Coordinates of N, CA and C in Angstrom, one line a residue:
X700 N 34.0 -5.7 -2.3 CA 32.7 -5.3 -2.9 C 32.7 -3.9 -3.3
X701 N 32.1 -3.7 -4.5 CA 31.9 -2.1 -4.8 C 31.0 -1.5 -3.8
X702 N 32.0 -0.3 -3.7 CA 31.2 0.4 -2.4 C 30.0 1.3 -2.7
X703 N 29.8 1.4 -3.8 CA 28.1 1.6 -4.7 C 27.3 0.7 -4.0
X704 N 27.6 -0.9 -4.0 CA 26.8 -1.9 -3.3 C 26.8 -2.0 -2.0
X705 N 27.9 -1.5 -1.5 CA 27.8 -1.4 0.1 C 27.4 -0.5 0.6
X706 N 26.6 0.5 0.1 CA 26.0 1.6 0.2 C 24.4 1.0 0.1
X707 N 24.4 0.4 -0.9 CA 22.6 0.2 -1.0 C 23.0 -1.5 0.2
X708 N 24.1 -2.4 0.2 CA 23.6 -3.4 1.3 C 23.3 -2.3 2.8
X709 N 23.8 -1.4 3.3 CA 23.5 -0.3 4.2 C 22.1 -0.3 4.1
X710 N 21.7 0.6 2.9 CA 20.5 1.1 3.1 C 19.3 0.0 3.5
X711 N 19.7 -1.1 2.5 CA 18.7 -2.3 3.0 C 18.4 -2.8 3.9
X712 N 19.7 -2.7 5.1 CA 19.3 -3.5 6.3 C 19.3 -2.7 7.3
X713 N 19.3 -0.7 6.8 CA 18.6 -0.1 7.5 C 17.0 0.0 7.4
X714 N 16.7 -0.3 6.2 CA 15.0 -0.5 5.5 C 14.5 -1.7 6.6
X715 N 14.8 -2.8 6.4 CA 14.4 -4.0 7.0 C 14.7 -3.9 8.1
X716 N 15.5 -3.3 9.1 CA 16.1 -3.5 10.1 C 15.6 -2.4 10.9
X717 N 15.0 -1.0 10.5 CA 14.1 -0.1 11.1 C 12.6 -0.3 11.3
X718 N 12.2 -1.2 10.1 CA 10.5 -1.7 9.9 C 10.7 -2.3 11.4
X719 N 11.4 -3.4 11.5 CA 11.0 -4.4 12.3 C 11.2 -3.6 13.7
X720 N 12.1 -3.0 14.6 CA 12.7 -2.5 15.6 C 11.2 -1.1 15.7
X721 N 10.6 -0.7 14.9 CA 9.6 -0.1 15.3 C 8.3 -0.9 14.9
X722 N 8.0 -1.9 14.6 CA 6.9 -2.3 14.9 C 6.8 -3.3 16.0
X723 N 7.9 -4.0 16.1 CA 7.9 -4.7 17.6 C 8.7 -4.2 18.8
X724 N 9.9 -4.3 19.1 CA 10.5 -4.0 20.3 C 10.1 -2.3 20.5
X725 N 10.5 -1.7 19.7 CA 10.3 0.0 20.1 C 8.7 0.3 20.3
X726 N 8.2 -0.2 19.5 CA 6.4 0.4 19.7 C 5.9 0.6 20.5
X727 N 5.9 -0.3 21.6 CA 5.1 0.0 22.8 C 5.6 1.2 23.6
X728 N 6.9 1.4 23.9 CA 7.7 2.4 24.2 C 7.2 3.9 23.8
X729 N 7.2 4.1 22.1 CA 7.1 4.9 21.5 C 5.6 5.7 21.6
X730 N 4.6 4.1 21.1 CA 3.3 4.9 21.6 C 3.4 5.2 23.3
X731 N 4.0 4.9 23.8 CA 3.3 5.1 25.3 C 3.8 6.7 25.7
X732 N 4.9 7.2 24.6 CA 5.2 8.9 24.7 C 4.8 9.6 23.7
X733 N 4.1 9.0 22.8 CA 3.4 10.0 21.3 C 2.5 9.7 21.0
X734 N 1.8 8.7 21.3 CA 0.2 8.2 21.2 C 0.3 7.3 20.2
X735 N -0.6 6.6 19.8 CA -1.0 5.7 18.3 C -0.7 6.5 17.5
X736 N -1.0 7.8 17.5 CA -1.2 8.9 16.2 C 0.0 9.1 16.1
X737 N 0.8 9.6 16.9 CA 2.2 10.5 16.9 C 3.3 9.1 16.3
X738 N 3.2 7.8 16.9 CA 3.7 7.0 16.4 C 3.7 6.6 15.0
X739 N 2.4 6.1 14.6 CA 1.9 5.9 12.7 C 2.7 7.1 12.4
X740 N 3.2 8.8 12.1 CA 3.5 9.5 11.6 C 5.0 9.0 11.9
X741 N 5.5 9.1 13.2 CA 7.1 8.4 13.0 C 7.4 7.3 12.2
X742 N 6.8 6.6 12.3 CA 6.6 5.1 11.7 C 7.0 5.7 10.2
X743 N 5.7 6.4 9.9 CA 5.4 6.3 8.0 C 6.9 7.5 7.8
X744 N 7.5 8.3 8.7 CA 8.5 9.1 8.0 C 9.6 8.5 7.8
X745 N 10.0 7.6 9.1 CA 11.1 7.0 8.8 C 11.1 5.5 7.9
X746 N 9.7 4.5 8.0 CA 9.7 4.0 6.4 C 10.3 5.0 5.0
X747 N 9.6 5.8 5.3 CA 9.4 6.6 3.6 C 11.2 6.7 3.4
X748 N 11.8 7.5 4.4 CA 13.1 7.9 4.4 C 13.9 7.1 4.4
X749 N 14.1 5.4 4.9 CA 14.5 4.6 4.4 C 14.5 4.0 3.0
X750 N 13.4 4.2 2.8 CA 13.2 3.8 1.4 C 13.9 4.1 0.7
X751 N 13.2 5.6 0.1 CA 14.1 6.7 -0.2 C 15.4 6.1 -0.4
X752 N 16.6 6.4 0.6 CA 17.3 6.1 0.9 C 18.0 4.8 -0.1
X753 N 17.2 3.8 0.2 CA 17.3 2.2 -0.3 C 17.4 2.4 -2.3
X754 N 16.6 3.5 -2.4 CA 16.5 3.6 -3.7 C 17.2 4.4 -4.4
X755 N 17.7 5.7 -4.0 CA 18.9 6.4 -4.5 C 20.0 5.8 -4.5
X756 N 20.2 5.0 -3.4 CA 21.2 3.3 -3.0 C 21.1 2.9 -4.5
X757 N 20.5 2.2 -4.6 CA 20.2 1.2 -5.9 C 20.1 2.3 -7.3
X758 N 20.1 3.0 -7.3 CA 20.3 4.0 -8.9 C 21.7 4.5 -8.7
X759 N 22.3 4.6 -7.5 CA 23.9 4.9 -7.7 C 24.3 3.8 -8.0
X760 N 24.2 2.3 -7.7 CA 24.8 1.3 -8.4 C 25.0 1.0 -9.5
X761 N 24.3 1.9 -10.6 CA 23.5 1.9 -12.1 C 23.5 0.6 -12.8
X762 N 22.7 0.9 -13.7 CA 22.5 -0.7 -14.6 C 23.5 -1.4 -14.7
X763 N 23.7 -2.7 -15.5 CA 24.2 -3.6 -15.7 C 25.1 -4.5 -14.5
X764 N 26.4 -4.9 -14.8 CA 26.7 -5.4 -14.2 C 26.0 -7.2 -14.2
X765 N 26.9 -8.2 -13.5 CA 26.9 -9.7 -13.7 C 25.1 -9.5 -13.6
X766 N 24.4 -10.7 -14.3 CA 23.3 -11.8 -14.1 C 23.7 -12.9 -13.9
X767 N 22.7 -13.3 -13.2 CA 22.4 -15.4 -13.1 C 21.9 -15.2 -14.5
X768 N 21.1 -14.9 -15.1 CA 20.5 -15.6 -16.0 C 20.1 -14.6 -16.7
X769 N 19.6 -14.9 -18.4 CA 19.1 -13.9 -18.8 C 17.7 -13.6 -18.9
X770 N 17.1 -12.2 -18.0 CA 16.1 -12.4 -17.6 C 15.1 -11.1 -18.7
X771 N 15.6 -11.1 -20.0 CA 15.4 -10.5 -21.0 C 14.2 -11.0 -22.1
X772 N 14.7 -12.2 -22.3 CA 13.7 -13.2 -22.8 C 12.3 -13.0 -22.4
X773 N 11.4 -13.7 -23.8 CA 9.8 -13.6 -23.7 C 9.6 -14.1 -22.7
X774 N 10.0 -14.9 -22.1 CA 9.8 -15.8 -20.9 C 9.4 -15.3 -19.7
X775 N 10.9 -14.8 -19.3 CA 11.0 -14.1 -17.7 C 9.9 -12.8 -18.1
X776 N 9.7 -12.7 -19.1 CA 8.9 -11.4 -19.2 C 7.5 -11.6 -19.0
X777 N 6.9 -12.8 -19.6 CA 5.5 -13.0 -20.0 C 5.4 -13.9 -18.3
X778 N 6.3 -14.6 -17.4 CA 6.3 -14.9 -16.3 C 5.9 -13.2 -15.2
X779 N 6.9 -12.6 -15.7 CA 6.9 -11.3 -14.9 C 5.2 -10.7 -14.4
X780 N 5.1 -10.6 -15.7 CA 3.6 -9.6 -16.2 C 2.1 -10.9 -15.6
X781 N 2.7 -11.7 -15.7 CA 1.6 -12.6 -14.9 C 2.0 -12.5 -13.4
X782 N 2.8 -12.7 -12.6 CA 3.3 -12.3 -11.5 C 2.6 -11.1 -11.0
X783 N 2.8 -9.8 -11.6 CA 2.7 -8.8 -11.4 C 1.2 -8.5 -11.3
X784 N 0.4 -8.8 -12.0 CA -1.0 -9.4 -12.2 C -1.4 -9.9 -11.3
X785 N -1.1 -10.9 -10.4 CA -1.7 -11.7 -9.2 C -1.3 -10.4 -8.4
X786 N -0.3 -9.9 -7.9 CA 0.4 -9.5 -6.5 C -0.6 -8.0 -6.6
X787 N -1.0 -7.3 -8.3 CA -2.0 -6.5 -8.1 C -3.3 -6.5 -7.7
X788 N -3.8 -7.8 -8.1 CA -5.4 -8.5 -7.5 C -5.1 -8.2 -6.2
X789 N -4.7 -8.9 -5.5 CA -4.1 -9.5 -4.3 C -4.1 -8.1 -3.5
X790 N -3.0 -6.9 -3.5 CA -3.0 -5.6 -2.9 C -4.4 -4.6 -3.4
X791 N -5.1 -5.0 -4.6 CA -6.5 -4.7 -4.6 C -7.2 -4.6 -3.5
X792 N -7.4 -5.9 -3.4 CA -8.1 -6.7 -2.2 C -8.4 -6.9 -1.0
X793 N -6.9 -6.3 -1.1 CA -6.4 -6.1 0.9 C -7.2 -5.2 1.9
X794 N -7.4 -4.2 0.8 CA -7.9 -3.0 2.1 C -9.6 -3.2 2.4
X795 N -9.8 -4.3 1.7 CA -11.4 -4.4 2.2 C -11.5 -5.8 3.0
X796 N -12.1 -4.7 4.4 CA -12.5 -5.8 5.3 C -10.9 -6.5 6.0
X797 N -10.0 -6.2 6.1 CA -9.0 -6.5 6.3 C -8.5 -6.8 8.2
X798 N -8.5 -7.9 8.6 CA -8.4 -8.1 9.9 C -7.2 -7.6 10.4
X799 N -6.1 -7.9 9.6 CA -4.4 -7.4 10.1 C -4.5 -5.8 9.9
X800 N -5.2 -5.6 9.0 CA -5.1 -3.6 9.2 C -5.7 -2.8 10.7
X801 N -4.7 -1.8 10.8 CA -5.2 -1.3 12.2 C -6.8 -0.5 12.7
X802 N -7.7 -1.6 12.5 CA -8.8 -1.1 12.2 C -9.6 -1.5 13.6
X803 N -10.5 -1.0 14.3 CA -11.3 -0.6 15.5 C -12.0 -2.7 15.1
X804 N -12.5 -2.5 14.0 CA -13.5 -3.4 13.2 C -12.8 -4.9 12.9
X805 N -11.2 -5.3 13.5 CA -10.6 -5.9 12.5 C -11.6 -7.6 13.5
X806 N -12.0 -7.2 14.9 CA -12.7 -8.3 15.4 C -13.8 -8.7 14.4
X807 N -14.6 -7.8 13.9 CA -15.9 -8.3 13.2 C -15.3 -8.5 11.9
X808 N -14.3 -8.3 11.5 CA -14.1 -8.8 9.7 C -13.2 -9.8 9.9
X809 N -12.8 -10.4 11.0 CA -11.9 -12.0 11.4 C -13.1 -12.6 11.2
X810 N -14.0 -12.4 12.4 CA -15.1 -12.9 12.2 C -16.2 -13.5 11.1
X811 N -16.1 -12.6 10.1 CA -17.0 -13.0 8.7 C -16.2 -14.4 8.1
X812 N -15.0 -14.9 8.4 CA -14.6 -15.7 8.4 C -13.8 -15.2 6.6
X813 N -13.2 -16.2 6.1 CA -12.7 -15.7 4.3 C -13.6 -15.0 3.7
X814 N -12.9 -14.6 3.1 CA -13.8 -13.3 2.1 C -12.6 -12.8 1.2
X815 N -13.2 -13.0 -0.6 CA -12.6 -12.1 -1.6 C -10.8 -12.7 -1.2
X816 N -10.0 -12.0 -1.5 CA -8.9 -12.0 -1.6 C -8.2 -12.8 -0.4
X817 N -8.6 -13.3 0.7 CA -8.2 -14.1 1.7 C -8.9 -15.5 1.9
X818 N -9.1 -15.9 0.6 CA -9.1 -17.1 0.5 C -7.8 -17.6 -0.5
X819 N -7.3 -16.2 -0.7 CA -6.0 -16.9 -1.1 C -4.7 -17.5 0.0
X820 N -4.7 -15.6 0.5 CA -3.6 -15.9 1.7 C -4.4 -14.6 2.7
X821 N -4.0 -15.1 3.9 CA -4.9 -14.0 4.9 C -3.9 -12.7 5.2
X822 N -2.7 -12.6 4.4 CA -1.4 -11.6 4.3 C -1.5 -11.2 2.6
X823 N -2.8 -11.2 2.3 CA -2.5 -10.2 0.3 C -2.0 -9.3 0.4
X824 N -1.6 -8.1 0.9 CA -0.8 -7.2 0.8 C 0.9 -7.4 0.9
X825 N 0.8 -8.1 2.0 CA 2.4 -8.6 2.1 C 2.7 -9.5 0.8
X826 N 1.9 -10.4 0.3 CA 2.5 -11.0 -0.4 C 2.5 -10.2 -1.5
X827 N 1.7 -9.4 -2.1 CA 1.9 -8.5 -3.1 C 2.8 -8.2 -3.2
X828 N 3.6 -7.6 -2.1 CA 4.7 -6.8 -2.5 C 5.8 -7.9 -2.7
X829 N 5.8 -8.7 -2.0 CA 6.5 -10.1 -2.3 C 6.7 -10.6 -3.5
X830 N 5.7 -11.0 -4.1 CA 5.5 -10.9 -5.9 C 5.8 -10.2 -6.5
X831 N 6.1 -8.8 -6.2 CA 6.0 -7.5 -7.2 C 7.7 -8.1 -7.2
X832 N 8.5 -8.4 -5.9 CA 10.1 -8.2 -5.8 C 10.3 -9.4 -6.8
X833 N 9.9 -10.7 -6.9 CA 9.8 -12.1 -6.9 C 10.1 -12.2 -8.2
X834 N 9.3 -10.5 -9.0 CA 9.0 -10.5 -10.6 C 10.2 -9.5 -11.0
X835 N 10.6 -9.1 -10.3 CA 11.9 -8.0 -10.7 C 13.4 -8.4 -10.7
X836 N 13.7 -9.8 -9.2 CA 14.4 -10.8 -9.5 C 14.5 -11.4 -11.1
X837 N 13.4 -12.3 -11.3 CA 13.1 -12.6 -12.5 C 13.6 -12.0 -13.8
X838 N 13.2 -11.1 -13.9 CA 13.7 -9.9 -14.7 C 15.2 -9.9 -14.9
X839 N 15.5 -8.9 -13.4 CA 16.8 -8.9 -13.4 C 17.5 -9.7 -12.4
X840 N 18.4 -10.5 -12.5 CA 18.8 -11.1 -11.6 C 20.3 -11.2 -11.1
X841 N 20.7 -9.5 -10.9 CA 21.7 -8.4 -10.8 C 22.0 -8.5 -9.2
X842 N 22.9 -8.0 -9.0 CA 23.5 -7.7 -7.5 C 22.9 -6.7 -6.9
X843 N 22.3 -5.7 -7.6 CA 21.8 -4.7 -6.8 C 20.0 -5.2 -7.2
X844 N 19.6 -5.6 -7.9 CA 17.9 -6.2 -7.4 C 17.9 -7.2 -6.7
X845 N 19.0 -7.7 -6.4 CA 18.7 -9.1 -5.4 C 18.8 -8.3 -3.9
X846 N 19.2 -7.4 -3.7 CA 19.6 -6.4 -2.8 C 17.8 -5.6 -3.0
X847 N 17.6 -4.6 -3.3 CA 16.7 -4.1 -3.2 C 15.0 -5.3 -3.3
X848 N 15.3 -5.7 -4.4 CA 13.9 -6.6 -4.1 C 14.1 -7.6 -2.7
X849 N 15.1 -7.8 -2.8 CA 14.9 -9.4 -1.4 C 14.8 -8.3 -0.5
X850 N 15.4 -7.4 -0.3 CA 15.0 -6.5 1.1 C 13.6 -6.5 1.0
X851 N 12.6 -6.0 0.3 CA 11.4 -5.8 0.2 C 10.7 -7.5 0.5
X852 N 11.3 -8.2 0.1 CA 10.4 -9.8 0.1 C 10.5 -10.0 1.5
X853 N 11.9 -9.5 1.7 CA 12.4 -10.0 3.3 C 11.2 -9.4 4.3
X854 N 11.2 -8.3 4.1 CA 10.6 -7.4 5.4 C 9.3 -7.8 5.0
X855 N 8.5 -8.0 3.9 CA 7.2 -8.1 4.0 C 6.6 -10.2 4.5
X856 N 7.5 -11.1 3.3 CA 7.0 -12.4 4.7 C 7.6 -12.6 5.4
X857 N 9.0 -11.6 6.2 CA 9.1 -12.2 7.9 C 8.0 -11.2 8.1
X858 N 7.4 -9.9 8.1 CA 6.6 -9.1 8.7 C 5.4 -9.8 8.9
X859 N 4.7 -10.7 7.7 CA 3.5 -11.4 7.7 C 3.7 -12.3 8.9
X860 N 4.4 -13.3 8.8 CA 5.1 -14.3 10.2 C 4.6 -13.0 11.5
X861 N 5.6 -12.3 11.7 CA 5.7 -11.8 13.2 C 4.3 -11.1 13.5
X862 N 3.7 -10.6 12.3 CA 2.0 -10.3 12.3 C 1.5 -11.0 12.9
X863 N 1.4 -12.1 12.5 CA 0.5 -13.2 13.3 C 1.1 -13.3 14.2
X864 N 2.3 -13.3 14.9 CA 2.5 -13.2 16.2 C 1.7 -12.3 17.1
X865 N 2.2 -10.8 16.5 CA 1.3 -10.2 17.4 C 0.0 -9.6 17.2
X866 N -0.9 -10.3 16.4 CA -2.2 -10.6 16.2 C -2.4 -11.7 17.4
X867 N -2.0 -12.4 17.4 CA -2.6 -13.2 18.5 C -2.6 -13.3 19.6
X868 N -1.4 -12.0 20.4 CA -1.5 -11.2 21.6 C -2.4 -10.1 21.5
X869 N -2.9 -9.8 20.7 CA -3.6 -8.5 20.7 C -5.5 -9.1 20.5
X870 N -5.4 -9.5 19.9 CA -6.8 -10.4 19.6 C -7.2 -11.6 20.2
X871 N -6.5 -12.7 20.5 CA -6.3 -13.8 21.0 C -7.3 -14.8 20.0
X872 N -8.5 -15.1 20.5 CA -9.0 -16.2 19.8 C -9.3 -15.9 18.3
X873 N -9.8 -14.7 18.6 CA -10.4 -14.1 17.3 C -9.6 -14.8 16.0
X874 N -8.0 -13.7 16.5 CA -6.9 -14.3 15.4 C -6.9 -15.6 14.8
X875 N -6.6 -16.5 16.3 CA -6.6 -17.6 15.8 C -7.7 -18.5 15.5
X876 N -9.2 -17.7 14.9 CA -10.0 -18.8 14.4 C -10.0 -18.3 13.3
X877 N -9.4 -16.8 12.8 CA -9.0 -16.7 11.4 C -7.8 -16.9 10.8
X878 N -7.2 -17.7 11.7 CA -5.6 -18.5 10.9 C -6.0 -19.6 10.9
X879 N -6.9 -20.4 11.5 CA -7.2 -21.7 10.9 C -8.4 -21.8 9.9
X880 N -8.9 -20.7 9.5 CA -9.4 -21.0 8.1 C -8.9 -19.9 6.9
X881 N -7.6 -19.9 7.2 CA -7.2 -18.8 6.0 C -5.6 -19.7 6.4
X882 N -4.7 -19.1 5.3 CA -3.4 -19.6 5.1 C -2.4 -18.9 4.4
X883 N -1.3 -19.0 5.7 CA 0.3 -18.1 5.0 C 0.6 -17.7 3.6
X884 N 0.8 -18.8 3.2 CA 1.1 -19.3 1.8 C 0.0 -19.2 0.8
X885 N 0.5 -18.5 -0.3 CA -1.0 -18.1 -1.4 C -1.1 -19.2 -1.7
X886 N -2.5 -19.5 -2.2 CA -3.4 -20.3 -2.4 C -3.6 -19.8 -3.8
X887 N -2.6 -20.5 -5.2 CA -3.0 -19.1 -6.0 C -4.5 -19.8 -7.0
X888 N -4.4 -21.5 -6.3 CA -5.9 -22.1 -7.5 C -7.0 -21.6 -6.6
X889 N -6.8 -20.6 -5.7 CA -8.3 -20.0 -5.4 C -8.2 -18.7 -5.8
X890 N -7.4 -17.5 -6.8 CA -7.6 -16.9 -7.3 C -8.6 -16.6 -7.8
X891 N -9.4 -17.0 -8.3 CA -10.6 -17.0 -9.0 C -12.3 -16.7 -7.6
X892 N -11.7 -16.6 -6.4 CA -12.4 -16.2 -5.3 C -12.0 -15.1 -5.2
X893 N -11.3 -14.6 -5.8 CA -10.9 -12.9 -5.1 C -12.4 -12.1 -5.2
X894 N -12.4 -11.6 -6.1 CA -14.1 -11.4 -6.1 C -13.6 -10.5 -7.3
X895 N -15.4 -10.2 -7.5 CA -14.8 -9.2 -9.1 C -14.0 -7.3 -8.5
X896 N -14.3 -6.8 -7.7 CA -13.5 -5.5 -7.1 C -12.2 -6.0 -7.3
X897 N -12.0 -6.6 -6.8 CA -10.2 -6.8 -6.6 C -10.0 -7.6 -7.9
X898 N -10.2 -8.2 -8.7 CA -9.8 -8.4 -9.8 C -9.9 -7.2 -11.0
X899 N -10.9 -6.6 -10.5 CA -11.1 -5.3 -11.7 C -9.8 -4.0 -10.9
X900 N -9.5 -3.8 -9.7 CA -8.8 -3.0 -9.1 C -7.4 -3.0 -9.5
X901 N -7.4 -4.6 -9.1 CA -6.1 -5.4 -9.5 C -5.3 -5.2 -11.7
X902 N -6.3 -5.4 -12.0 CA -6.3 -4.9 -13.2 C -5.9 -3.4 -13.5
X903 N -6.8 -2.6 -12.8 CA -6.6 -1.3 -13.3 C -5.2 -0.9 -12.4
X904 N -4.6 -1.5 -11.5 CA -3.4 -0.9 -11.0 C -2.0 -1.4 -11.9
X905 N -2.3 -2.9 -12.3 CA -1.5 -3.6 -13.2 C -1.1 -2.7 -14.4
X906 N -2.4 -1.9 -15.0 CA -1.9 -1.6 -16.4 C -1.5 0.3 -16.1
X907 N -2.0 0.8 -14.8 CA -1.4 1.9 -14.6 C 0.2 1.8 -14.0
X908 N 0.1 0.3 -13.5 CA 1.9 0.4 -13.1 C 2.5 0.1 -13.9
X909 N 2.1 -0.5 -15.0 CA 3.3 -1.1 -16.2 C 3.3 -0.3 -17.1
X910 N 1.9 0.9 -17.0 CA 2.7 1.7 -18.6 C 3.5 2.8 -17.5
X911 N 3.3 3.2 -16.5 CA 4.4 4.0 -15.4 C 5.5 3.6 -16.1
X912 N 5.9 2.1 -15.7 CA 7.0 1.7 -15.9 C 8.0 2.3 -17.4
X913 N 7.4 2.4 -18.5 CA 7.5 2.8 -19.7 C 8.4 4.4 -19.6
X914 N 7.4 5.3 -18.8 CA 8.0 6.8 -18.4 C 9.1 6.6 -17.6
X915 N 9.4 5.5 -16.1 CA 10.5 5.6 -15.1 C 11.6 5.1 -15.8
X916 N 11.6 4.2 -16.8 CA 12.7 3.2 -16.5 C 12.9 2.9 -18.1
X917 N 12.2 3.3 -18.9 CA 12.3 3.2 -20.7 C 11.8 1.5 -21.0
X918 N 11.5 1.2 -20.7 CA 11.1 -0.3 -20.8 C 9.6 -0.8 -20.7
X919 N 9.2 -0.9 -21.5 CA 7.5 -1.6 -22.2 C 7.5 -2.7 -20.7
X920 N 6.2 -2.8 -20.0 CA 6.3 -4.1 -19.2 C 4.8 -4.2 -19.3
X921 N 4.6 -5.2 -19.1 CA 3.3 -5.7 -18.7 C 2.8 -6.3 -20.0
X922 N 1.4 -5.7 -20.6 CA 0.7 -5.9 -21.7 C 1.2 -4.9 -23.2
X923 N 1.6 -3.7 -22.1 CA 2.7 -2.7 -23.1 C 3.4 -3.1 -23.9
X924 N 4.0 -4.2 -23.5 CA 5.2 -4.9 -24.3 C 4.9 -5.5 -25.6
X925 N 3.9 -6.1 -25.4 CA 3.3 -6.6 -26.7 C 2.4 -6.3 -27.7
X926 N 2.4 -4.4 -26.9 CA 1.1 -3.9 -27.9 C 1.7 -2.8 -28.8

């Protein structure tokens, strides 16, 4: 294997493989010698620095290189930009009222039972970013985006999975009378329940990330492409 690639396979299963090891086995540990607070800041530096990491990884592998398929075409494209569309609604969505966020309140917003964006899936955030990877596969479907996006798909629905695990030590019933009226897997013919915020949010992030895209990467995406 080109050691370009075995440099970003490194970084990736240091990305995925540090998320997990500090939100479950190390946490309790960690808060119990830096507090909730001192933790969230270890947490967010060493995400960020993996990242990082994962992505200088993946720009030293540089363009080209084999595809499965050609993911150039109107197709994978007008697929993409609709993809990209839902997974923006969706991460709109998330931060309102959100039971899995670390919130004092997350008992009384399980409680209100579905609402807006979790009547699709009760994980819109994770799956956002899931979709965002889902549509860049699509796109390209190269040795180093199968590597950086599936790292990202990976860590966000096993994260969703083990969420609900420890949502339901931490909450107990609560959790589980909002996993039986909400569901893993998007629900995407209830789209149309997200509500109008997260579809107008979702919107305005859609067309500020795809003309982004235009400046990072020289490539029209979204609605850009066609205008």
């Amino acid at each position: 294997m080109d050691q370009a690639l075995v440099s970003l396979l490194a970084a990736a299963v240091a990305f995925v493989g540090l998320h997990f090891a500090l939100s479950h086995p190390l946490r309790p540990w960690l808060v119990s010698r830096l507090g909730e607070g001192g933790f969230r800041l270890v947490y967010s530096l060493v995400a960020l620095a993996s990242f990082v990491w994962m992505v200088q990884a993946f720009r030293a592998v540089g363009p080209g290189g084999a595809s499965l398929w050609n993911g150039m075409g109107e197709l994978p494209w007008l697929l993409a930009s609709l993809l990209t569309l839902v997974a923006s609604v969706l991460l709109a969505g998330s931060f309102r009222a959100n039971p899995a966020l670390p919130d004092p309140r997350a008992r009384a917003h399980a409680a209100k039972g579905p609402h807006g964006v979790f009547h699709v899936t009760r994980h819109p955030m994770m799956w956002s970013f899931a979709i965002w990877a889902l549509s860049h596969i699509l796109l390209s479907p190269t040795a180093r985006q199968f590597l950086l996006a599936g790292a990202i798909a990976l860590l966000a629905l096993l994260g969703a999975y083990l969420q609900d695990r420890k949502k339901e030590l931490l909450m107990g019933e609560a959790w589980a009378e909002w996993e039986s009226q909400t569901a893993y897997w998007p629900r995407l013919t209830r789209l149309h329940r997200a509500g109008g915020l997260a579809w107008a949010g979702g919107i305005a992030i859609w067309l500020a990330a795809s003309y982004a895209h235009i400046h990072a990467n020289a490539i029209p995406a979204g609605i850009w492409r066609w205008l």
